[in-house]
Coordinates of N, CA and C in Angstrom, one line a residue:
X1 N 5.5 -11.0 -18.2 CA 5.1 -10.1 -17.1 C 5.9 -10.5 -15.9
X2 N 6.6 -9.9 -15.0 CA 6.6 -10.0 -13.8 C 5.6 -9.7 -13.0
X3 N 6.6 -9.6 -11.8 CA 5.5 -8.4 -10.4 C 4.9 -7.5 -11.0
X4 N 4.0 -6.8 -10.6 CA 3.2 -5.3 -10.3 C 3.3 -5.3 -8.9
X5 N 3.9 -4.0 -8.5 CA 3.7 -3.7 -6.9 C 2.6 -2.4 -6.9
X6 N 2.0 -2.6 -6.3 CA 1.2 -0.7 -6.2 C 1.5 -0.1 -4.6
X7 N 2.4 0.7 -4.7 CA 2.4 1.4 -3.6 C 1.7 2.3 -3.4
X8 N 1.5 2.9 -2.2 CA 0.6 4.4 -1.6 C 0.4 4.4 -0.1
X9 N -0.1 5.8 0.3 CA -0.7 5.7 1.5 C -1.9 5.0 1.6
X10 N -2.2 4.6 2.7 CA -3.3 3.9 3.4 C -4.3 4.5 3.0
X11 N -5.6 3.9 2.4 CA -6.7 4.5 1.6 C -6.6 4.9 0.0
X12 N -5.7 4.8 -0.6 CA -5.4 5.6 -2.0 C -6.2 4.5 -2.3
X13 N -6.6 2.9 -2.4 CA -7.1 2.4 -3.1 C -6.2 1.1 -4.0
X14 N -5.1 0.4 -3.2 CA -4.5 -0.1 -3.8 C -5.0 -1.4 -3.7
X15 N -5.7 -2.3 -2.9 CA -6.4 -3.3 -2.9 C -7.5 -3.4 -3.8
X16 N -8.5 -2.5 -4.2 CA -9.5 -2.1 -4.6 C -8.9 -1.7 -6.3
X17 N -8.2 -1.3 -6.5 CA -7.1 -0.9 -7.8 C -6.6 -2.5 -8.7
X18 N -5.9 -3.3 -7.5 CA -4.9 -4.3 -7.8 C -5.6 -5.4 -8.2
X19 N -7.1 -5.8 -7.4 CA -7.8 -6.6 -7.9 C -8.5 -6.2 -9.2
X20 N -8.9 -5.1 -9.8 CA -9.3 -5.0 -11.4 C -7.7 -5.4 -11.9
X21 N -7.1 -4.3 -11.4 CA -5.7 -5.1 -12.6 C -5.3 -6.3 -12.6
X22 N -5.2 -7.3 -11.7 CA -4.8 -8.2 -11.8 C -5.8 -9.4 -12.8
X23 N -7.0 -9.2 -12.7 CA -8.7 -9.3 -13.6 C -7.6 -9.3 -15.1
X24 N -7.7 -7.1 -15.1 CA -7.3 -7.3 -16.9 C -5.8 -8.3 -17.5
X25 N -5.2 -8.6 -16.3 CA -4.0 -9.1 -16.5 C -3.8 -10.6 -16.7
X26 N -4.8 -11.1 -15.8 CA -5.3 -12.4 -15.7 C -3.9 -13.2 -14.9
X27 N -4.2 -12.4 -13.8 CA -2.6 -12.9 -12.9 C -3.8 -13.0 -11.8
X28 N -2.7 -13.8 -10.5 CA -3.5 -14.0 -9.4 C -3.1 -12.4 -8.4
X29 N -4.1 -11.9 -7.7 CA -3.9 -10.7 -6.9 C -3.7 -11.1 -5.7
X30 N -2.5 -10.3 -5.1 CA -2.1 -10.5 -3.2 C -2.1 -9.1 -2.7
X31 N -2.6 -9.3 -1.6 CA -2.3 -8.0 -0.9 C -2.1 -8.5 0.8
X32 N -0.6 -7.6 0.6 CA 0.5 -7.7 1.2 C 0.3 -8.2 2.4
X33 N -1.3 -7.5 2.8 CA -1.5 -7.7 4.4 C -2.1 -9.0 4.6
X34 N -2.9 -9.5 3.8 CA -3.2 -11.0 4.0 C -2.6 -12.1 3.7
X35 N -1.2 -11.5 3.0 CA -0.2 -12.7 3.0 C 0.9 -12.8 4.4
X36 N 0.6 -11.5 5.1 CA 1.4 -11.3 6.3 C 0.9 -12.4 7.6
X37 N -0.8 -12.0 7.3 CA -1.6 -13.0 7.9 C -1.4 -14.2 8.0
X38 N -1.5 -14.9 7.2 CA -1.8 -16.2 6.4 C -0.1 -16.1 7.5
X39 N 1.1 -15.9 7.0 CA 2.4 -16.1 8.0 C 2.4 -16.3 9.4
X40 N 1.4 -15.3 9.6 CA 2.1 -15.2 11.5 C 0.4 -15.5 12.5
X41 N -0.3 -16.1 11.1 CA -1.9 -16.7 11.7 C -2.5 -16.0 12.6
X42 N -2.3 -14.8 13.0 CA -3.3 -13.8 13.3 C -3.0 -12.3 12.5
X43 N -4.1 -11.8 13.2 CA -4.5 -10.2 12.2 C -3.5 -9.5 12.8
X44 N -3.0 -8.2 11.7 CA -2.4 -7.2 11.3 C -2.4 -6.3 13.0
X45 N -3.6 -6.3 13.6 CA -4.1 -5.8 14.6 C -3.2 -6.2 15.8
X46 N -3.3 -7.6 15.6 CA -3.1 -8.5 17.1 C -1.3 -8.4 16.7
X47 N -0.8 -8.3 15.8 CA 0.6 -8.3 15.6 C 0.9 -7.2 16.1
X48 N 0.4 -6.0 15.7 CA 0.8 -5.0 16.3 C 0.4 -4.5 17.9
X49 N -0.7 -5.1 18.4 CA -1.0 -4.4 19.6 C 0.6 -5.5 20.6
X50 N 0.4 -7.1 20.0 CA 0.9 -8.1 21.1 C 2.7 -8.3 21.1
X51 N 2.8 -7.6 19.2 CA 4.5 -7.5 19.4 C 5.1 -6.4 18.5
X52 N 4.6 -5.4 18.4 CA 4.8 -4.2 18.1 C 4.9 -4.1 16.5
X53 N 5.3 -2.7 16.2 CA 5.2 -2.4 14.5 C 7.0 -3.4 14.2
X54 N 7.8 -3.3 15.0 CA 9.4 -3.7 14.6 C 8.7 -5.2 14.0
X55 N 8.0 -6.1 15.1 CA 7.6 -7.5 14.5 C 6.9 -7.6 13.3
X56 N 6.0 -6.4 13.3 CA 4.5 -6.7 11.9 C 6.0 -6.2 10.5
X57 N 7.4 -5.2 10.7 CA 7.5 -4.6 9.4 C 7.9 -6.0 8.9
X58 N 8.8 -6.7 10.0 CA 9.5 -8.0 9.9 C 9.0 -8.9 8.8
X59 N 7.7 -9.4 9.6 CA 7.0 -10.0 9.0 C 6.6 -9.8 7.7
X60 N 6.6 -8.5 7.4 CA 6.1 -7.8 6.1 C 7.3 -8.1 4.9
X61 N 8.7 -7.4 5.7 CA 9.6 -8.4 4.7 C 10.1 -9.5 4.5
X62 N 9.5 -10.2 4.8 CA 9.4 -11.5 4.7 C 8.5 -12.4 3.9
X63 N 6.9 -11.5 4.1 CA 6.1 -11.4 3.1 C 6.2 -11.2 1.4
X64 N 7.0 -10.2 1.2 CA 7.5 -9.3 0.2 C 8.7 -10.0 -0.9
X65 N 9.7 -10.5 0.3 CA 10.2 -11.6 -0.4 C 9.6 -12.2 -0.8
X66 N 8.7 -13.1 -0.2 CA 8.8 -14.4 -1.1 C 7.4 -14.5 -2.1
X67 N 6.6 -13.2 -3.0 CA 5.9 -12.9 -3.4 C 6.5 -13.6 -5.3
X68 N 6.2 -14.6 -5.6 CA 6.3 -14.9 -6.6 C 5.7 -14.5 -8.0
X69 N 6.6 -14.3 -9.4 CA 6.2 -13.9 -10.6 C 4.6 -13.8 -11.1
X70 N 4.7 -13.4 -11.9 CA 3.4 -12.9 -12.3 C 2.2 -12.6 -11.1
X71 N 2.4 -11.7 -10.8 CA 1.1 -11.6 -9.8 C 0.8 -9.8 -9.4
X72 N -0.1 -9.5 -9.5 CA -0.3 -8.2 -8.8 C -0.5 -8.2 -7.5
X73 N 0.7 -7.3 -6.7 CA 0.3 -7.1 -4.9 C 0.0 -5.7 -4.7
X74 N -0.7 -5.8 -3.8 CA -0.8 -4.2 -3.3 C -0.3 -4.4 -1.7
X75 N 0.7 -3.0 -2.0 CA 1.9 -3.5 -0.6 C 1.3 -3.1 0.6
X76 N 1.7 -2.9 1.9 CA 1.3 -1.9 2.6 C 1.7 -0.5 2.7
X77 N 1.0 0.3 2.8 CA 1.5 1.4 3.0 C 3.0 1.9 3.5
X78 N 3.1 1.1 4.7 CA 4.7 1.1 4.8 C 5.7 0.5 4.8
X79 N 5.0 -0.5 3.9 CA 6.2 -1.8 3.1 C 7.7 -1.0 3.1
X80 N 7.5 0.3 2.0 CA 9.3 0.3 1.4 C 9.5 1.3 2.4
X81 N 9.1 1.9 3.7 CA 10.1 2.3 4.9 C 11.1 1.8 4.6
X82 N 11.5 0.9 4.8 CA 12.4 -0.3 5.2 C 13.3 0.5 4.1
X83 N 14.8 0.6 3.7 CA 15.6 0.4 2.5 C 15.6 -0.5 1.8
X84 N 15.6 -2.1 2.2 CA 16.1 -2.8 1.7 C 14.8 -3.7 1.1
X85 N 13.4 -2.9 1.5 CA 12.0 -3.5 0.6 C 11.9 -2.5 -0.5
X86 N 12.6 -1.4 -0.6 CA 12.4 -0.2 -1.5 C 13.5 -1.0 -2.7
X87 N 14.5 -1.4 -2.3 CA 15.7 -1.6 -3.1 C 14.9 -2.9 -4.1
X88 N 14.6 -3.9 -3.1 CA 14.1 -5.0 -3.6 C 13.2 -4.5 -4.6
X89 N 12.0 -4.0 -4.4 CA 10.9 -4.0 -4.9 C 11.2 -3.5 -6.3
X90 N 12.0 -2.1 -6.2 CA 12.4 -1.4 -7.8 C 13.4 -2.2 -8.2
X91 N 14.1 -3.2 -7.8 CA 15.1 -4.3 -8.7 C 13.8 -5.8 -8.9
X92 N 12.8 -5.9 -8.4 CA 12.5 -7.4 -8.6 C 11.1 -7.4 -9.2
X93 N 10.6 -5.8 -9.9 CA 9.4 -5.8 -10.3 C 9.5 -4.2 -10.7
X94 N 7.8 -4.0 -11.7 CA 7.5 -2.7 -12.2 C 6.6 -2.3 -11.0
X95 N 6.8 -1.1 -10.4 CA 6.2 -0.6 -9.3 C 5.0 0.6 -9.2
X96 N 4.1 0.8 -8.9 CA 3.8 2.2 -9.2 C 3.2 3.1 -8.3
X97 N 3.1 3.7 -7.8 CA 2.7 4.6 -6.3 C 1.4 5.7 -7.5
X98 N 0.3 4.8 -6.3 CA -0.8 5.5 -6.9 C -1.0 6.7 -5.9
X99 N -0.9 8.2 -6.3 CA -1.1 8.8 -5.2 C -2.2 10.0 -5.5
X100 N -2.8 9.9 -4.5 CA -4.0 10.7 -3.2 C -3.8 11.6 -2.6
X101 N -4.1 12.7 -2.8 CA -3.7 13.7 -2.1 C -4.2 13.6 -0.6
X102 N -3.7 14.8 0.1 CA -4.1 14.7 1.9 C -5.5 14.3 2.1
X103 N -5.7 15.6 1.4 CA -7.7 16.1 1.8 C -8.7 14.7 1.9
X104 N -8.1 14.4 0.4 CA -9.1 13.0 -0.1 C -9.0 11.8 0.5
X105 N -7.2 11.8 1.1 CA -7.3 10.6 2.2 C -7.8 10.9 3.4
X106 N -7.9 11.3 3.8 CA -8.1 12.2 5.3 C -9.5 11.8 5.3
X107 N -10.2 12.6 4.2 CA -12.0 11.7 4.0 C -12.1 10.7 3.6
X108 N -11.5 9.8 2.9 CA -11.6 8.0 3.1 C -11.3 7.7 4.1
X109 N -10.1 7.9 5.0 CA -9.7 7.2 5.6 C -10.8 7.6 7.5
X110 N -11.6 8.7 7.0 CA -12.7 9.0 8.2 C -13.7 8.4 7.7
X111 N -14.1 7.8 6.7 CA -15.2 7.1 6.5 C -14.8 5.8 6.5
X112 N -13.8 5.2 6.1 CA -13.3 4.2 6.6 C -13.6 2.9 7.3
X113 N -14.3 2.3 8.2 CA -14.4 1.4 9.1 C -13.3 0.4 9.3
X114 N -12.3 0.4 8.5 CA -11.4 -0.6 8.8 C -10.1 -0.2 10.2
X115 N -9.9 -1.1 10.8 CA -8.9 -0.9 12.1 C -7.5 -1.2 11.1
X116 N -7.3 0.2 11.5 CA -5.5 0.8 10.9 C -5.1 1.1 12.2
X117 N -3.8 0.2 12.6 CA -3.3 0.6 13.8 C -2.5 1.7 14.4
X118 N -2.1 2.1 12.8 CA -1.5 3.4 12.9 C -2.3 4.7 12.9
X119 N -3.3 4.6 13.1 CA -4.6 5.2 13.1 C -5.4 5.7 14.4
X120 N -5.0 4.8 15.1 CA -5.1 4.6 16.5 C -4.1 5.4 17.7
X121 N -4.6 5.6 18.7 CA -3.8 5.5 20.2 C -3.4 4.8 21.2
X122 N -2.4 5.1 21.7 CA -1.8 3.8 22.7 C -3.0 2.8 23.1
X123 N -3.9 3.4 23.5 CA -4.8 2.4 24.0 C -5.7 1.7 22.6
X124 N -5.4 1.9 22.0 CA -6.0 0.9 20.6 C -7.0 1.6 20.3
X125 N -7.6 2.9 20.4 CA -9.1 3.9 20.1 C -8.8 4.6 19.3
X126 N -9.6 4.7 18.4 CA -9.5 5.0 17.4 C -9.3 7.2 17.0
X127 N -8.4 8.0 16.3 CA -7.9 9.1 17.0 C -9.3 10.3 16.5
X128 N -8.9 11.4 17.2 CA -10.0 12.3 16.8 C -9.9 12.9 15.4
X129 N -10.7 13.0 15.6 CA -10.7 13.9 13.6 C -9.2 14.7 13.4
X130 N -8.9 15.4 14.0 CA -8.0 16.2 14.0 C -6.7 15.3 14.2
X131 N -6.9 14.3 15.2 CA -5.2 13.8 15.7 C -5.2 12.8 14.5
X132 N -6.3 12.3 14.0 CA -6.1 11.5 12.5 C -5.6 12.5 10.9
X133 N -6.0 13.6 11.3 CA -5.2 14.2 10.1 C -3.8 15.0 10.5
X134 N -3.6 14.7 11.3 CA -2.1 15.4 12.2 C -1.4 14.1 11.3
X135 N -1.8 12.8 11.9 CA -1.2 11.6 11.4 C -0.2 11.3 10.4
X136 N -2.0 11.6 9.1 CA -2.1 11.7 8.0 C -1.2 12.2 7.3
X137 N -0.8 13.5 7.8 CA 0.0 14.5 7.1 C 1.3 14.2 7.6
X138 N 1.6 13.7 8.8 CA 2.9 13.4 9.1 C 3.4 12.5 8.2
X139 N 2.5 11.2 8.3 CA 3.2 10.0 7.6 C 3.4 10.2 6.4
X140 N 2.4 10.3 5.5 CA 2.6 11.2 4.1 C 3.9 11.8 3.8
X141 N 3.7 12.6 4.7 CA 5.1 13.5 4.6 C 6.6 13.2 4.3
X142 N 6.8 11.8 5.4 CA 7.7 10.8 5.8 C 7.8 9.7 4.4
X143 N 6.7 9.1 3.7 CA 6.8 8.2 3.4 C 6.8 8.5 1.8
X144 N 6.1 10.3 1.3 CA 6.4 10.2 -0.2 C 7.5 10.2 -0.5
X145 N 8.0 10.7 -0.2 CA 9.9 10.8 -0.7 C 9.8 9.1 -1.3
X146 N 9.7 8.1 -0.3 CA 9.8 6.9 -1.1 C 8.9 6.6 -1.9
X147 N 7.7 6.8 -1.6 CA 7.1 6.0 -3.2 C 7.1 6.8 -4.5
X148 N 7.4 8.3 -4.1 CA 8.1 8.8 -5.5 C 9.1 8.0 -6.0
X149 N 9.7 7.3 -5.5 CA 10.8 6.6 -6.0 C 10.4 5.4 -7.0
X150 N 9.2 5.3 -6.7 CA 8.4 3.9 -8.0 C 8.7 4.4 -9.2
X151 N 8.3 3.3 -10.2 CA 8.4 3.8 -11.3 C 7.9 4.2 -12.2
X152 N 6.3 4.5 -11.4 CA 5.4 5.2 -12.4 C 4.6 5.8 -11.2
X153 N 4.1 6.9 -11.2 CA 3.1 7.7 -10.7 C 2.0 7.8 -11.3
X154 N 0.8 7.6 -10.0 CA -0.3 7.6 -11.1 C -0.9 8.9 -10.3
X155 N -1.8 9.6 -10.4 CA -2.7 10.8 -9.4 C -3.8 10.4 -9.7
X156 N -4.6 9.9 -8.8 CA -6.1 8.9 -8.7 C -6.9 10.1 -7.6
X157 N -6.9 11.1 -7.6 CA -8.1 12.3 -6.9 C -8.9 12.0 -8.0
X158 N -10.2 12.3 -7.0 CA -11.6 12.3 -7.8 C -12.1 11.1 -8.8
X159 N -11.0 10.0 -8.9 CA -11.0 9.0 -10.1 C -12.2 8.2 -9.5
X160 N -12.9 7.4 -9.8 CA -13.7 5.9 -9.3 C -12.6 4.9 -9.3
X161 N -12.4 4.1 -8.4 CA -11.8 2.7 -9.0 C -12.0 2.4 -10.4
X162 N -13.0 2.1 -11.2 CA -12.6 1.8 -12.3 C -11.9 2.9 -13.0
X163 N -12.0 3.8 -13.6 CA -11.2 4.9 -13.8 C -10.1 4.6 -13.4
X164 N -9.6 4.6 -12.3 CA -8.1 4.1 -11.3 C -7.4 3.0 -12.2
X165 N -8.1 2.1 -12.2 CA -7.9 1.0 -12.4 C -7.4 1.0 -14.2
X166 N -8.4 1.6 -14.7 CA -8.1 1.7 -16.3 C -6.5 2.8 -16.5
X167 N -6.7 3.3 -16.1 CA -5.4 4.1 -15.7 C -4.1 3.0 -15.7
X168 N -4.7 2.3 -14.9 CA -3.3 1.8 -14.2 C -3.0 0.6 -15.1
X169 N -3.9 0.2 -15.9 CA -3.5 -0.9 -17.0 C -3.3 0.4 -17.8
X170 N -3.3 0.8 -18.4 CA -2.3 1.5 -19.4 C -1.2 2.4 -19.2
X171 N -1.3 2.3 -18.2 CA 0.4 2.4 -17.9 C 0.8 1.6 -17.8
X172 N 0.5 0.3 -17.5 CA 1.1 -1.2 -17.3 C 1.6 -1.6 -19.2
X173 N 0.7 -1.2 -19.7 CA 0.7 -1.6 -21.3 C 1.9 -0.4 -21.5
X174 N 2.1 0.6 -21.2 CA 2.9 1.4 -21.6 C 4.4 1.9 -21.5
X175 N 4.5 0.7 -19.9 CA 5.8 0.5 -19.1 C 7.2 0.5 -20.0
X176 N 7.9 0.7 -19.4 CA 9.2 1.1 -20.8 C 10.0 -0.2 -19.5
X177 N 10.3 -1.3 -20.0 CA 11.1 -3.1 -19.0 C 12.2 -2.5 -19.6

């Protein structure tokens, strides 16, 4: 085995996904954002409010690199922006972009309680129902083009995590290396 990367937008479930797979796989699970942490010794939050998104992607590829064999990570959402984490990730691992349609994220991501900075307004408040699906659909918009580029697609609407999860190990079992 190598890597497993799971890509997606924010809310698809890739933390929640990565830890069962990493269980059936019996690899250690990372996700991307708490190894960013663990780097730059404060939250995801404080990176972004005190030195902007250019510092937190930084730090992200830097994270990304040095993510060692066998292990399942779930990236961040906008890990492979970047070119040169897209290039990496499809040359240094099996990838797979679990994806969520709008609607479904748009209602996770409003029931949600977690602070997503990109979720937010200049002033760090959190946006209105509406300016959060404006967001939604923008970034989506922007960012499928790249995680179509993984190497496996999974479509996780209406699934449970376990369901998700069972999915995503048989495609793992089914990967063509």
């Amino acid at each position: 085995m190598s890597r497993v990367l799971l890509t997606g937008f924010m809310g698809c479930g890739k933390s929640t996904i990565g830890a069962r797979l990493a269980t059936r796989l019996s690899v250690e699970f990372i996700d991307l954002d708490d190894r960013i942490v663990n780097l730059a010794g404060v939250t995801v939050e404080q990176i972004f409010s005190e030195r902007g998104e250019d510092a937190f992607r930084e730090l992200e590829s830097r994270a990304l690199r040095s993510l060692p064999n066998n292990v399942v990570c779930a990236l961040g959402g906008g890990t492979l922006v970047r070119p040169a984490n897209l290039a990496w990730a499809l040359r240094e691992s099996w990838m797979v972009y679990l994806r969520v349609g709008l609607t479904e994220l748009v209602r996770r991501l409003r029931e949600d309680k977690t602070v997503r900075p990109l979720l937010q307004d200049r002033n760090g408040s959190p946006l209105s129902p509406i300016q959060m699906e404006i967001r939604i659909r923008d970034l989506l918009g922007q960012r499928e083009p790249i995680y179509n580029q993984a190497h496996q697609t999974l479509d996780l609407d209406g699934m449970t995590p376990e369901i998700a999860a069972a999915k995503c190990w048989e495609a793992y079992r089914s990967r063509k290396v």
